[in-house]
Each structure stands twice: as C-alpha cells, then as structure tokens.
PDB file of C-alpha atoms in Angstrom:
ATOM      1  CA  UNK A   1       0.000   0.000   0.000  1.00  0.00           C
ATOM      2  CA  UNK A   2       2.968   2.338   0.539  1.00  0.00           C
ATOM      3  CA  UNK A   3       4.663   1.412  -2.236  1.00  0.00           C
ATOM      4  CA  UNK A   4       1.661   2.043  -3.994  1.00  0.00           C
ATOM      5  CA  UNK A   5       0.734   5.724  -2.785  1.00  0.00           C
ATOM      6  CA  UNK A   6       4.023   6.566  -3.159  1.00  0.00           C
ATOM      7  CA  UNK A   7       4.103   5.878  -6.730  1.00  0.00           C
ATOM      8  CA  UNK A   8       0.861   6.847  -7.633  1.00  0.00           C
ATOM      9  CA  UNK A   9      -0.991   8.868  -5.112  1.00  0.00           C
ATOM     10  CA  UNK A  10       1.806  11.438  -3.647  1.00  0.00           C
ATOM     11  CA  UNK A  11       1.298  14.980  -2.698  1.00  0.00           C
ATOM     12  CA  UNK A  12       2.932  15.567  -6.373  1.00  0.00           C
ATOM     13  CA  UNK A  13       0.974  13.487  -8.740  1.00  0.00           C
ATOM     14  CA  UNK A  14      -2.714  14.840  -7.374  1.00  0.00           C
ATOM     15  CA  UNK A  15      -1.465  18.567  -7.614  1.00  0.00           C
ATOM     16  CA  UNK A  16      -0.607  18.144 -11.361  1.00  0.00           C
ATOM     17  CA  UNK A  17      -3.779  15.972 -11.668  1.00  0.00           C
ATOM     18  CA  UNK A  18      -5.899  18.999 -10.874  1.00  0.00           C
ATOM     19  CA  UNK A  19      -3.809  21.538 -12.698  1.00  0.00           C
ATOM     20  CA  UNK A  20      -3.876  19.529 -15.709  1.00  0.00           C
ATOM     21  CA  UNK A  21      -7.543  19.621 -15.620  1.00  0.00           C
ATOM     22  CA  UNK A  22      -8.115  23.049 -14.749  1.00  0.00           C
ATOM     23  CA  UNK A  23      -8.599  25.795 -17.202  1.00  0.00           C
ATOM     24  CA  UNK A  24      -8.123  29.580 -16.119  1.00  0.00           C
ATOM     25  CA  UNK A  25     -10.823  31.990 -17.043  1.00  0.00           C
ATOM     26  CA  UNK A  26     -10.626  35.599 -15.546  1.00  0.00           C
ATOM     27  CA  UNK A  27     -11.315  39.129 -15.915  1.00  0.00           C
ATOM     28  CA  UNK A  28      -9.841  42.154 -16.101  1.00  0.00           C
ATOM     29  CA  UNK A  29      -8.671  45.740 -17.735  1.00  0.00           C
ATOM     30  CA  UNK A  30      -5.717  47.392 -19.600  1.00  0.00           C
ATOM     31  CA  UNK A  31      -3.277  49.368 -17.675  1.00  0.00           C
ATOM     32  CA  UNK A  32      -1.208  49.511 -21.077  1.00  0.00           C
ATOM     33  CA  UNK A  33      -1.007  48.729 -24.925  1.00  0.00           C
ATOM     34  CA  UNK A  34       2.680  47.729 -25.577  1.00  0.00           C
ATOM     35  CA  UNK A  35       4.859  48.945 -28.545  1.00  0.00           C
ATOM     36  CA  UNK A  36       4.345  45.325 -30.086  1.00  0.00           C
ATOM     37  CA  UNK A  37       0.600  45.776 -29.427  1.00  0.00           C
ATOM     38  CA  UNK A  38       0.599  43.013 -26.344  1.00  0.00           C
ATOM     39  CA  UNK A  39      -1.058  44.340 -23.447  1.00  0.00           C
ATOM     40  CA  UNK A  40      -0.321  44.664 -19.508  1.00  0.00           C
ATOM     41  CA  UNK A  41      -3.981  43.424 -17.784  1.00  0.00           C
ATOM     42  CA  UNK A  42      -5.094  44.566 -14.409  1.00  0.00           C
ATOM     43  CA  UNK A  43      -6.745  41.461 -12.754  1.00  0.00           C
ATOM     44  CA  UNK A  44     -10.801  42.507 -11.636  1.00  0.00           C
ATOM     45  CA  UNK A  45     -10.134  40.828  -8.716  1.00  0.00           C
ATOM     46  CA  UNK A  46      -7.436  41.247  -6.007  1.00  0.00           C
ATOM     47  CA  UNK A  47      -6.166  38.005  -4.458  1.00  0.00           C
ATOM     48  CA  UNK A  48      -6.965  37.144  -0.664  1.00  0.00           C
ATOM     49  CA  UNK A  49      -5.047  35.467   1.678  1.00  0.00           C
ATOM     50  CA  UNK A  50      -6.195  32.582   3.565  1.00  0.00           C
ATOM     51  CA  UNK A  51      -7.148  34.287   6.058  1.00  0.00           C
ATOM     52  CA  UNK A  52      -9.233  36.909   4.149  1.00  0.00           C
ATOM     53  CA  UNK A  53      -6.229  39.661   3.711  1.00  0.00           C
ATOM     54  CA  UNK A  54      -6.583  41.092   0.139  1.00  0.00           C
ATOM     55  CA  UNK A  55      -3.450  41.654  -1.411  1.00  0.00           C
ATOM     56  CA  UNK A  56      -2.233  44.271  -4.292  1.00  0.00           C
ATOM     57  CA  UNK A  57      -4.340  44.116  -7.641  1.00  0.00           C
ATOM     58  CA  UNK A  58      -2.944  41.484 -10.312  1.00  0.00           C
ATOM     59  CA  UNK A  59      -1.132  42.581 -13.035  1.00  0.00           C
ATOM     60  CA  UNK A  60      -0.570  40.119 -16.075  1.00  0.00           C
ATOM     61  CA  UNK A  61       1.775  41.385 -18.774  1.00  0.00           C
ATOM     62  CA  UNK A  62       3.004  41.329 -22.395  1.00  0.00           C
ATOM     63  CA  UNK A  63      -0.297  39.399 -23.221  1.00  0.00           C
ATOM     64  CA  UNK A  64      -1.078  38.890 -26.879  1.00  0.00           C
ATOM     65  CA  UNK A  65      -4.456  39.712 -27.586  1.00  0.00           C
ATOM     66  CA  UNK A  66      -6.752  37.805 -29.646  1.00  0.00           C
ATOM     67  CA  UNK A  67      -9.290  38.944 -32.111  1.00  0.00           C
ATOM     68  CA  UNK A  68     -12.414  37.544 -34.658  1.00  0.00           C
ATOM     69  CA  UNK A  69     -10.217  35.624 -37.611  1.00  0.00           C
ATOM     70  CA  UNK A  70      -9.926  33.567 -40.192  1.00  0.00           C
ATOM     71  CA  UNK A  71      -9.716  32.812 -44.092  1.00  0.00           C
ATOM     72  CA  UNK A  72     -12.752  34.240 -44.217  1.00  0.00           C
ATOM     73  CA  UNK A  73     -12.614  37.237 -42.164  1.00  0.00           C
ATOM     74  CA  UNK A  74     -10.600  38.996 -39.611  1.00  0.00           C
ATOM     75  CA  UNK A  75     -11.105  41.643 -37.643  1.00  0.00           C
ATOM     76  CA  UNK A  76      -8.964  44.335 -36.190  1.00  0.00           C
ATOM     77  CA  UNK A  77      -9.216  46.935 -33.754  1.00  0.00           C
ATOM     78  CA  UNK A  78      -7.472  49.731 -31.897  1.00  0.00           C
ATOM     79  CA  UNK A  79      -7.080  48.671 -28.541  1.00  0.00           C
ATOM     80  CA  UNK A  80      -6.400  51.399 -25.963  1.00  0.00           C
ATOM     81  CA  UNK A  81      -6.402  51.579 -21.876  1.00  0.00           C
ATOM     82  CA  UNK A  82      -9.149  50.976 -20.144  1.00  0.00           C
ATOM     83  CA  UNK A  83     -10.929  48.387 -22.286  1.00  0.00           C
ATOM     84  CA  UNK A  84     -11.923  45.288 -21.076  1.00  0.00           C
ATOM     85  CA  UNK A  85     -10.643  41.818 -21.528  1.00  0.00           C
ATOM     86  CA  UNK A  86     -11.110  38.337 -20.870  1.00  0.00           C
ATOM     87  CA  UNK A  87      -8.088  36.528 -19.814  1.00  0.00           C
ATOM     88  CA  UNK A  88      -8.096  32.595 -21.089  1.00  0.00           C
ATOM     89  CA  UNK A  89      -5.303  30.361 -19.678  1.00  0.00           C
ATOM     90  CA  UNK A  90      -4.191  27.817 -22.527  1.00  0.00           C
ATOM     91  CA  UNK A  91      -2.940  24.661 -22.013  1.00  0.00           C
ATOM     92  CA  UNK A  92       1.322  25.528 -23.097  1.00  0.00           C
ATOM     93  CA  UNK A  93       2.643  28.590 -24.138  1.00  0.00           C
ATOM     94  CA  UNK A  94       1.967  29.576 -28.024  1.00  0.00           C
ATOM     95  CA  UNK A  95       3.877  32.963 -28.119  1.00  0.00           C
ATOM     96  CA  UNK A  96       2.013  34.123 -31.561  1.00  0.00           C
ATOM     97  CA  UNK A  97      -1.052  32.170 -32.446  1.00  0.00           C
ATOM     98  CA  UNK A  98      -0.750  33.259 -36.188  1.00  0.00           C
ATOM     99  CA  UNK A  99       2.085  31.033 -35.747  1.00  0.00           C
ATOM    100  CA  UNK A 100       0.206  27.629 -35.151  1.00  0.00           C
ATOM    101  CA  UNK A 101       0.241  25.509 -38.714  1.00  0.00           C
ATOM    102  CA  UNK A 102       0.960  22.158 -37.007  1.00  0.00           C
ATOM    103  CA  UNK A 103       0.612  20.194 -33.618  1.00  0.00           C
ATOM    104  CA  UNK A 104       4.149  20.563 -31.491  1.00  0.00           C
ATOM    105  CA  UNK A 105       5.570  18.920 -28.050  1.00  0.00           C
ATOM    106  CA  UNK A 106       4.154  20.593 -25.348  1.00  0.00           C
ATOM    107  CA  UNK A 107       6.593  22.206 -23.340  1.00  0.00           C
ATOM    108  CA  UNK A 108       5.729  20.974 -19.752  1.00  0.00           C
ATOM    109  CA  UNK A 109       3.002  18.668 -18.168  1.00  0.00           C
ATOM    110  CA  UNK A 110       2.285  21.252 -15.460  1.00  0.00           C
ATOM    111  CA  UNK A 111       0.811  23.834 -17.944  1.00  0.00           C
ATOM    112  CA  UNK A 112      -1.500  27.111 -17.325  1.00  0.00           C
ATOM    113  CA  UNK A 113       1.368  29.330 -16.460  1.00  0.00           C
ATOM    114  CA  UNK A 114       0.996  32.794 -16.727  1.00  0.00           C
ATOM    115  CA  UNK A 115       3.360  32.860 -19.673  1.00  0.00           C
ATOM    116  CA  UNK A 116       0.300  31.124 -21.222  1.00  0.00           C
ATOM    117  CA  UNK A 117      -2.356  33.508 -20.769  1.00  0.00           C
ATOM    118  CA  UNK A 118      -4.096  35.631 -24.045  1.00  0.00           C
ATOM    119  CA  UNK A 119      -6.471  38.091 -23.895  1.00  0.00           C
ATOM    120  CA  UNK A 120     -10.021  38.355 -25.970  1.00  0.00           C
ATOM    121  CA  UNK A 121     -11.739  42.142 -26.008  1.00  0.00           C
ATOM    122  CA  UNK A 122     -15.421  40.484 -24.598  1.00  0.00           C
ATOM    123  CA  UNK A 123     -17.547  43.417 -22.908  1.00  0.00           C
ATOM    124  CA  UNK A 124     -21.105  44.501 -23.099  1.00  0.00           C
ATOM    125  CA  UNK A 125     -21.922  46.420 -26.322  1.00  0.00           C
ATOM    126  CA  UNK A 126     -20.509  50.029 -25.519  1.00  0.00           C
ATOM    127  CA  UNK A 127     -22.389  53.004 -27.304  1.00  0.00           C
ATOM    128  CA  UNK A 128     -19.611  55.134 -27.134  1.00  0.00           C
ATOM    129  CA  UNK A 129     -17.459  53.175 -29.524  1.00  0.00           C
ATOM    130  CA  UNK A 130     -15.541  55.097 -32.151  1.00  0.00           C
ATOM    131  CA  UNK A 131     -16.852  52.652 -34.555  1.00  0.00           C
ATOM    132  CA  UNK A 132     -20.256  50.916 -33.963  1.00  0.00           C
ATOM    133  CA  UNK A 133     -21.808  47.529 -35.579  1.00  0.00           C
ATOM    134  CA  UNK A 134     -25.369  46.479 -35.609  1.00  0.00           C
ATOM    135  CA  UNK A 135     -27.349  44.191 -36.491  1.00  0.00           C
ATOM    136  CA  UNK A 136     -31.464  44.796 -36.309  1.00  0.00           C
ATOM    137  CA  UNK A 137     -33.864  43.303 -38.317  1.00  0.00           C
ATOM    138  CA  UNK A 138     -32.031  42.326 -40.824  1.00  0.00           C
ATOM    139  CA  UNK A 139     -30.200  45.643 -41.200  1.00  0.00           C
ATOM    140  CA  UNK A 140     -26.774  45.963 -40.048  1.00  0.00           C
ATOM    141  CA  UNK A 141     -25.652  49.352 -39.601  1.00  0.00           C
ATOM    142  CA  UNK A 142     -22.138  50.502 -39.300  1.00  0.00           C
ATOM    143  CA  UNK A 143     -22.037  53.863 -37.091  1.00  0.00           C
ATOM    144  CA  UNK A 144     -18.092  55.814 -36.867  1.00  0.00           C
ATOM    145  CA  UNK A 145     -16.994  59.425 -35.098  1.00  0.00           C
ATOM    146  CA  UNK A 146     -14.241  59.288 -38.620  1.00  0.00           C
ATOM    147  CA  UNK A 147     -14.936  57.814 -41.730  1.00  0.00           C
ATOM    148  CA  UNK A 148     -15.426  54.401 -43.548  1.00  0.00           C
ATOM    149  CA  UNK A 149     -13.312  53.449 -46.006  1.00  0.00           C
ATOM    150  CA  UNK A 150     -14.533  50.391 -47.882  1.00  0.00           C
ATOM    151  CA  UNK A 151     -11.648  48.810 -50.830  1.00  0.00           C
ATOM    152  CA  UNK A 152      -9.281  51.738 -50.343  1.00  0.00           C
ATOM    153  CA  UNK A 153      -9.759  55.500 -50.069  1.00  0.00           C
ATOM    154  CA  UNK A 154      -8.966  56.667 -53.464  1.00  0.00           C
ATOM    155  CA  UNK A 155     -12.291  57.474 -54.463  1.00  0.00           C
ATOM    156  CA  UNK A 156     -15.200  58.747 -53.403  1.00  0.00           C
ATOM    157  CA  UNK A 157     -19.313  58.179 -53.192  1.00  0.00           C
ATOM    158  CA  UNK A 158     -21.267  61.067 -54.082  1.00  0.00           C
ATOM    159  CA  UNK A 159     -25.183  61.396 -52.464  1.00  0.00           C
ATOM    160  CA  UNK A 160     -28.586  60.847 -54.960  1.00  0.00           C
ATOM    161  CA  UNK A 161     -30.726  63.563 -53.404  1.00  0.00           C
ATOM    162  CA  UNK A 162     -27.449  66.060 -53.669  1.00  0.00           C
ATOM    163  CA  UNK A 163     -26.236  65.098 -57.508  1.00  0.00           C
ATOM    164  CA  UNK A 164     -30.354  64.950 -58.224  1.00  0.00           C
ATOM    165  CA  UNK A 165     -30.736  68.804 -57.594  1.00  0.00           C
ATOM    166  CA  UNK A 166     -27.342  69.912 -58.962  1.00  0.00           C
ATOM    167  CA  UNK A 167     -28.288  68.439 -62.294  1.00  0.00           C
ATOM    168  CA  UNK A 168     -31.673  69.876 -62.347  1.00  0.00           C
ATOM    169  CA  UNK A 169     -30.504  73.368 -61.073  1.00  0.00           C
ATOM    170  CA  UNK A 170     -28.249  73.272 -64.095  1.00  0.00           C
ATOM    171  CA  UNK A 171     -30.832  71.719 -66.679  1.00  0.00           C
ATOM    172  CA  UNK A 172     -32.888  74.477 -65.580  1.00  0.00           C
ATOM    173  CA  UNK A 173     -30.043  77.206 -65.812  1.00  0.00           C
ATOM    174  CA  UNK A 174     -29.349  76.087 -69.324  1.00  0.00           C
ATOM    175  CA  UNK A 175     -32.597  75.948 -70.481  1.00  0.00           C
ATOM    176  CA  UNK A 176     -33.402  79.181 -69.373  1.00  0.00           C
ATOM    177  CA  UNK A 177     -30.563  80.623 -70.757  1.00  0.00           C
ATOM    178  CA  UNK A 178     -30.728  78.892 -74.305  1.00  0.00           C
ATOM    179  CA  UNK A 179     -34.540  80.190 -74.202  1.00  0.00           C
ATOM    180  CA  UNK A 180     -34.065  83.615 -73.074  1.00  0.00           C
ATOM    181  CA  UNK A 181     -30.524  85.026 -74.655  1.00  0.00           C
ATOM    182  CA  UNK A 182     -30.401  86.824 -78.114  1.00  0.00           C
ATOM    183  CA  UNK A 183     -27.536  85.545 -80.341  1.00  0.00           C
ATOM    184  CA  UNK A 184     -25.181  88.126 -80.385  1.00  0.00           C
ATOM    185  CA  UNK A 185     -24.433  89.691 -83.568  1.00  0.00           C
ATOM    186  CA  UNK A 186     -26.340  91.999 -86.062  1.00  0.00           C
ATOM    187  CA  UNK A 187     -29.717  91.662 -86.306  1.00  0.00           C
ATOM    188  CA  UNK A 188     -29.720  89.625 -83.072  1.00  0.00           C
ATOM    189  CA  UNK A 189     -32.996  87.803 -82.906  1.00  0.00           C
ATOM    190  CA  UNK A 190     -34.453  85.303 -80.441  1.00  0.00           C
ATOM    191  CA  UNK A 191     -33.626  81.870 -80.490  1.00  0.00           C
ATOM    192  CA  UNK A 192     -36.301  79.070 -80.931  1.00  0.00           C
ATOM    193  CA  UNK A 193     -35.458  75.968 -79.540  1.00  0.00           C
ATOM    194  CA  UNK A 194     -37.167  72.906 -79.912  1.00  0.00           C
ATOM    195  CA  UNK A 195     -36.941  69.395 -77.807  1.00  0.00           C
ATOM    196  CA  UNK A 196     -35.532  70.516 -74.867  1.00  0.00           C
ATOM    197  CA  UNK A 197     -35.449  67.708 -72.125  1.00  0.00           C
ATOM    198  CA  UNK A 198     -37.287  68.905 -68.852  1.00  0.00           C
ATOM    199  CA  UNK A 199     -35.411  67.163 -66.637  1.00  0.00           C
ATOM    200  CA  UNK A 200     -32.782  64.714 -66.028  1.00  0.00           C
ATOM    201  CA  UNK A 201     -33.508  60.885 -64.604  1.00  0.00           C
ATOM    202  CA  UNK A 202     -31.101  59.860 -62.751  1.00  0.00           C
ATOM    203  CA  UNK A 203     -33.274  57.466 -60.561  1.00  0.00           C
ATOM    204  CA  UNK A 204     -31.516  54.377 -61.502  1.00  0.00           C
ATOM    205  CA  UNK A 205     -28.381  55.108 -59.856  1.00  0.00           C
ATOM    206  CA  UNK A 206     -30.006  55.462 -56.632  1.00  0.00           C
ATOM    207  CA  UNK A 207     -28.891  52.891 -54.336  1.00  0.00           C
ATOM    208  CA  UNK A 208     -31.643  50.631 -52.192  1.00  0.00           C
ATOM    209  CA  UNK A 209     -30.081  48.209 -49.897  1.00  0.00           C
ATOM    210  CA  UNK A 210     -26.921  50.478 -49.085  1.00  0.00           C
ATOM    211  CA  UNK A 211     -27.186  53.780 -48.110  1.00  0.00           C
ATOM    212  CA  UNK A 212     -25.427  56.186 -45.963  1.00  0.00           C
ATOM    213  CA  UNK A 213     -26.042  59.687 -44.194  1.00  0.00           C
ATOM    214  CA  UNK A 214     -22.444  60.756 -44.864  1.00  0.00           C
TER     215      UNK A 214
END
C-alpha cells in the first residue's frame, strides 16, 4: 500500500492531476497597450489570503491579444487603456497564435502558467465606440466618429438627393438661358429651340439596400 501511494498517489501526482484539468478563465482591464501591441492586464479581482487579507491588484503582462479571424474574415481593432478583456489560460505557451500551422511537443506537463495567458476584447456592447456595428432586423448598420473606407480610399461616393438637384438646377439654368438670350451679332434675334429635355432621370443610380447619411 505504501509502495503504492508513493508511486501513484503522492502529494505531487494529485497537484498536477488537478492543474492539468483546470482551465483559467478571468477578468480584467488594460493598464497599457505595448509597442508590439501586447497588453499589460489589471486582474478585476485582487487576491486574498487565507485568512481573508486582500493583497495588491494582479497585473498580467506582455499578453497577446486575440481577435475575430480567419480565411474568411478577420477583424482588427485599436485597442487602448481601459478596455476590457477576458483573460483565457491555454494549455502551453503559443507565443504568436498566427504562428500555429501544425501540432508541437508541449513544453511541460504542469501547464497554465501565466506565460500562457491571451487576452479576448469580450464586454457589453458600448455606445460610445468610435466605430459601432449592428445588427437589427435584418439591417446591419455601421455607425463611426471618422470615416469608412470600404476597398481603399482613393475614391469617393457622391449622395442621390445632392447630384439629383445639382443636375436639375443646371438643366434648368441652361434651359433658361438657351430660351431667353439673343444671339449676339447683327440683327440679333431670339432663339427658338425645340426638344428641350425637362429634366434629367437619374433614378436608376439610386442605391436601395446600401445607403449612408455621410
């Protein structure tokens, strides 16, 4: 029976039994954005002792943070301090996680260091977001303080209702003036013009499921 605890039940094996099995989910802020956009993450909670002393707040740092990506899709942000972050303990340490292609040994049995913590930007929806996304009904509406740039920013969209009245205030300009002005010259005499358009249909160009307010 000793031989057997000894091999198989000591103080040792049941502590990385429960480690090994344990996965590390907490919660917390940014106290800093690093150079090499990692972050330094102030724990929510402070740690007690066991005998209910709270200690100094938590600070985890040089933690890569995730985001939404894939083939597909990927999304990136501008992190700054302040924002809030979920803190996920992995089972090794994967320095860069663009970096995984294939399995590798694991480093060590006795994993969920701090070395392999990462960082996702999970919150409540906040409404005063530089740059907003919704989706309501089927709509989704995109809201920004700047400006959306969509393929590039070498060009630029130009508004119906705007173009609409700048090309009838100009049909209208024309035809009054092709109507109204003498040809100059001796003997100048009144014009008479005949199938002038009264107005210009632009109608097709005007975009249904995307619009804007820009």
């Amino acid at each position: 029976m000793d031989a057997f605890y000894n091999e198989r039940l000591n103080e040792r094996s049941i502590i990385e039994s429960v480690l090994s099995s344990y996965y590390i989910l907490d919660y917390g802020y940014i106290k800093k954005v690093n150079a090499d956009m990692s972050v330094d993450v102030v724990h929510a909670k402070k740690p007690k002792t066991s005998d209910g002393k709270s200690l100094e707040q938590t600070i985890t740092k040089n933690i890569e943070m995730l985001t939404l990506s894939c083939g597909a899709f990927s999304l990136n942000v501008e992190y700054k301090q302040g924002d809030k972050a979920l803190l996920l303990g992995l089972k090794d340490y994967v320095p860069q996680a663009d970096d995984v292609s294939s399995a590798t040994e694991m480093k060590c049995y006795l994993h969920y260091t701090r070395e392999t913590i990462k960082a996702l930007p999970l919150c409540v929806f906040n409404d005063e977001a530089k740059v907003k996304v919704e989706a309501e009904a089927g709509t989704l509406k995109v809201t920004t303080k700047e400006k959306i740039e969509l393929n590039g920013n070498s060009k630029q969209f130009v508004t119906w209702a705007e173009l609409n009245q700048a090309l009838t205030t100009f049909l209208t300009q024309l035809t009054t003036a092709l109507t109204t002005t003498p040809i100059a010259g001796n003997g100048a005499t009144q014009p008479t013009w005949t199938g002038l358009p009264t107005q210009i249909d632009i109608s097709g160009a005007k975009t249904t499921t995307v619009v804007t307010g820009g």
